[in-house]
Amino acid sequence: MKTIKNGFSENADIIVEEAKNGDPTLKYYDGSAYYYIHSIYNPWKEAKKFIETNVDNYIGNYIVFGFGLGYHVIELLKYEFVKNVFVFEFNKKIFLNALNTIDISPILNDKKVHFFLVDEIDAFNKYLQSILNSVTPDDYKVIYYEPLIRSIPLEMKEVRDLILEFKILNSTFNNNENYYLLRDNFKSNILNYDKPINELFNKYKNVPAVIIAAGPSLEENIEKIKNLKTNLILIVVSRVARNLLQNGINPTYIAISDPLPIMLEHFKNIEIHYELPLIALSTAYKGVLKKWKCTKYLAFQKNFDLSEEYAKRNSLETIEVGGSVSTFATEVAIKFGCNPIIFVGLDLGFTNNKMHAFENSVIDNYGSVIETTNYFNEKIYTNHSLNIFRRWIEKKIGTNKHITFINTSLKGAKINGSIPMEMDEVVKLL
C-alpha cells in the first residue's frame, strides 16, 4: 500500500496511506501493534455501511466518539433528519493528521456539527453532561467508532474507561429497542404498584442493612446469615431469593431491576408461598409486578424521562440506579437511612472463576475480562460491567462518609472505602 506520509515521523506512530480506491486511510501504532483506523480498500464504502447500521430515522441527535479522517461523520450528515452531531476526538495527533491530510473545514463549519477535541477527563465530563442536558432521552444516540476509541492515548485511560462505562449504562436506558422495552414496563408498572419507595426513605435510620447479592462467595456465607440478629433488614437481589428462602432465610425485601421476562424465573413459586415485600425499579419486568401478591414498592430512577416526569408530577424524589440490581439495592439502603450497610455475595468479579452463586456458570473465555485485586491483594478477574458497578459503589461510599460500609466478599474485587470483614465477625458485630 502506498504511503502518503508519516505523521510525526520521529516515531511514525501515525501513517497516512492510500487505500485501494485512492482515498487516504490511517495506520496507527497503539504501543503494541499497528492497525488501520479506516478501511484499506474503500474508506467511504466502509463509512457508509457503518452509519447505515447506526443511524435511526426517529433520532435527530448523535454523539460520535472518534473523528479520524471524518468519513463516518460526513456520511451521517447526509441524512436530512439529523439535527445535531456532537463529535469527540481524543487523540490530538490523529486530529492534526486529519488537518494536514484532508480539508475538514466543511465539517467544522457545518452548523449541525459540534466538535470537541478532548485531552482530559474533567473537560470530557463537562461537555458530555452539557450535551445530555440539552437533548431528550429518546432523541439521541451514541455512535462508538471502535478503532478510534482504541486510539485514545494511555495517559487518558480514565476517559477511555468512562466511555466504556457510558456505553454499558447507555445500553440499558434510552436507546431504541431498549427504550421501548423500558417504556412498556414503566407504563404497566405505574398501574400495578402499591406504594412509592419514597415512603420507606429514612424509615430505618441507623438500622443495619445486609445487602445479599448473587456473587459466588454467597455460597460460603449463606449458613452464617442464619446467625444474624433480627434487628436489621435483609435486602436480597432477586436472583438468589429462592436460595435463601429454601435455606430458611426470609428477606425483609426482595429487589428487582432487570426489564427482561427472564425475571419470572427468579420468582417462580415465590409469590405464592411467601408474603414478602417487593422493591422494584419503575422499568423492571412488568410480569413480576402483575403477579406479585404482597406489597409492591416502586422506585423512580433518574435519567429515564418517563420516570423523572412521573416523579415530578407526584412530588417524588428520584434515585440513582448504577446499572445493576446490587447498585440499586445499595442506593435503596442509603435512602432508607441504614447504617452500617453490609455486602454479602458482592464479589464484583469471578471468584473461583464462577459468575454467580448456586449456578454452574464458569468463566472459560478470558478474552473480555480484566484484572483487578481482592482484599488479600491477589489477582482476580472481572469484566468491564462489574468494574463499572464497583466504581459506582466506591463513589457512593465516598459521598456517604457518615455510613459504614462493610464487605464480606473478601476474595471478590476490592471495593475501596469499604471495610473488609469475615461473616463471622459481622455476626458478632451486629
PDB file of C-alpha atoms in Angstrom, residues 226 241-249 274:
ATOM      1  CA  LYS A 226     -28.906 -17.514  59.631  1.00  0.00           C
ATOM      2  CA  ALA A 241     -34.118 -15.036  46.684  1.00  0.00           C
ATOM      3  CA  ARG A 242     -35.250 -18.632  46.193  1.00  0.00           C
ATOM      4  CA  ASN A 243     -31.934 -19.987  47.504  1.00  0.00           C
ATOM      5  CA  LEU A 244     -32.270 -18.004  50.712  1.00  0.00           C
ATOM      6  CA  LEU A 245     -35.888 -18.992  51.246  1.00  0.00           C
ATOM      7  CA  GLN A 246     -35.009 -22.650  50.730  1.00  0.00           C
ATOM      8  CA  ASN A 247     -32.403 -22.230  53.471  1.00  0.00           C
ATOM      9  CA  GLY A 248     -34.914 -20.770  55.891  1.00  0.00           C
ATOM     10  CA  ILE A 249     -33.821 -17.153  55.467  1.00  0.00           C
ATOM     11  CA  TYR A 274     -44.249 -16.312  50.757  1.00  0.00           C
TER      12      TYR A 274
END
